[in-house]
Amino acid sequence: MFITYDTLLQYPELKGVKILAGKAGLTRLIQGAHFIDLPDPWNWINTNELLFLSGISIQEPETDLLEIVERCARKNMAGLVLAPGPYLESVPTAVCERCDELEIPLLSIPWESHINDIEYHIYHDIFRRHEISQSINTFLHKMIATKEPRSFEKDLILLGYQPQNPHVILDCKIRHIISQNANTADCIEQNARLLSNIMAASFERFQIPNLFMTEADRILCIIDLGNENKLYRQAISQIQSSLDAFAARQATCIAYAGISNIYDSYSQIRQALEESTQALIIAQVNQKANSCQQFQSIGAYQLFFSLSDEQLESIMDSTLSPLLDDPGGTEMLDTLEAYLDHDCHIRNTATDLYIHWNTLKYRINKISDLLHCDLSDSHTLFNLRMAFSIRRYLTWRKENP
């Protein structure tokens, strides 16, 4: 778990703290703290931790502190806290400027501050949050599984949520983008927790009530919208900001997200969950990584979930079978799909396919002959786009049984 800088800066032990630089990094999560004045402390420090220094091991302030800042950035640490005093009279300007560039929060505290008390407070809050998170995880498992969500209304009130308030459900899935290896599952689970923490911190900053459940590669979140319609827009904005931050923080995984329509009460949680899951699937089908797919925007894709794979395949075949049966069908299918994706723009499609536009025109004419259709007709284009949407959906279904 974590605490935010908003929480940290409220600690009475940090009275007199100053933010010297790196204010753009105050959205970083704090998952631990270390007070180490060894010359080489890096084997004992982990990602997202605060490093406290008194300066006793610093020989050349500017050179040594710049090296420490660079190491903090490479380890993706939460920030650096200095206690100017007998061993470090002041913080060099160059160090502050580098922290601003790297968005590493640089704080100073009075020399007489009790760093051990600050560390204790940080770990106490992290542990308390972990215990609450585990309880919510268990609670949401039970609530989602039951056929009578209303039976949990009293528990929701105890958690500080109002069951009668409008809400939405967010469903996220983490996928590995590097070749499979023995550590893939651990990496995915670790990054699911990272995204969950980033989102929880973002919601906390904007006072958006939420309940998170994280399990392996999946994140579920119930977002309480209160009585303000603007909270929905804020929630969507913070979800996207969190996905952007997640993509920037690591390079091994991508995230897909789907969000339900707004429902009036928690009694409709199962319907909201079904919508968020369907929106998540469509996000994956269309490869919309690190973005949030709203259920209200999936349009005709809603029909796919009420039809069997056989029915969908029949619709697809009735439109695309002449190309599927042609010896050069694969090339023609790829060409037609690219042509449709580029809104029938010849030059843009040719550039995307790395072919001459005359070659593309030849292919388009051949496709029109094979399909016995007019590719300038709006109804024909609608049917073709629907057929390719079904093709992508069925391909995803086969790869994700």
Coordinates of N, CA and C in Angstrom, one line a residue, residues 174-188 191 247 250-256:
I174 N -4.7 -6.2 -16.7 CA -3.3 -5.9 -17.0 C -2.8 -7.0 -17.9
R175 N -2.1 -6.7 -19.0 CA -1.5 -7.7 -19.9 C 0.0 -7.4 -20.1
H176 N 0.7 -8.5 -20.1 CA 2.2 -8.4 -20.3 C 2.5 -8.2 -21.8
I177 N 3.4 -7.3 -22.1 CA 3.8 -7.1 -23.5 C 5.1 -7.5 -23.9
I178 N 5.8 -8.2 -22.9 CA 7.1 -8.8 -23.2 C 6.9 -10.3 -23.2
S179 N 7.8 -11.1 -23.9 CA 7.6 -12.5 -24.1 C 7.5 -13.2 -22.7
Q180 N 6.7 -14.2 -22.8 CA 6.4 -15.0 -21.5 C 7.6 -15.5 -20.9
N181 N 7.6 -15.5 -19.6 CA 8.7 -16.1 -18.8 C 8.2 -16.4 -17.4
A182 N 9.1 -17.0 -16.6 CA 8.7 -17.5 -15.3 C 8.2 -16.4 -14.4
N183 N 8.6 -15.2 -14.6 CA 8.2 -14.1 -13.8 C 7.0 -13.3 -14.3
T184 N 6.4 -13.8 -15.4 CA 5.3 -13.0 -16.0 C 4.1 -12.8 -15.0
A185 N 3.6 -13.8 -14.4 CA 2.5 -13.7 -13.4 C 2.8 -12.7 -12.3
D186 N 4.0 -12.8 -11.7 CA 4.4 -11.9 -10.7 C 4.5 -10.5 -11.2
C187 N 5.0 -10.3 -12.4 CA 5.1 -8.9 -12.9 C 3.7 -8.3 -13.2
I188 N 2.8 -9.1 -13.7 CA 1.4 -8.7 -13.9 C 0.7 -8.3 -12.6
N191 N 2.2 -5.1 -11.2 CA 1.7 -3.9 -12.0 C 0.2 -3.6 -11.8
A247 N 1.4 4.0 -17.6 CA 2.2 3.7 -18.8 C 3.6 4.3 -18.7
Q250 N 6.2 2.3 -16.1 CA 6.8 1.0 -16.4 C 6.6 0.7 -17.8
A251 N 7.4 -0.3 -18.4 CA 7.3 -0.6 -19.8 C 7.1 -2.1 -20.1
T252 N 6.7 -2.9 -19.1 CA 6.5 -4.3 -19.3 C 5.0 -4.7 -19.4
C253 N 4.1 -3.8 -19.1 CA 2.7 -4.2 -19.1 C 1.8 -3.0 -19.7
I254 N 0.7 -3.4 -20.2 CA -0.3 -2.4 -20.6 C -1.6 -2.7 -19.9
A255 N -2.5 -1.7 -19.8 CA -3.7 -1.9 -19.1 C -4.9 -1.6 -20.1
Y256 N -6.0 -2.3 -19.9 CA -7.2 -2.1 -20.6 C -8.3 -1.7 -19.5

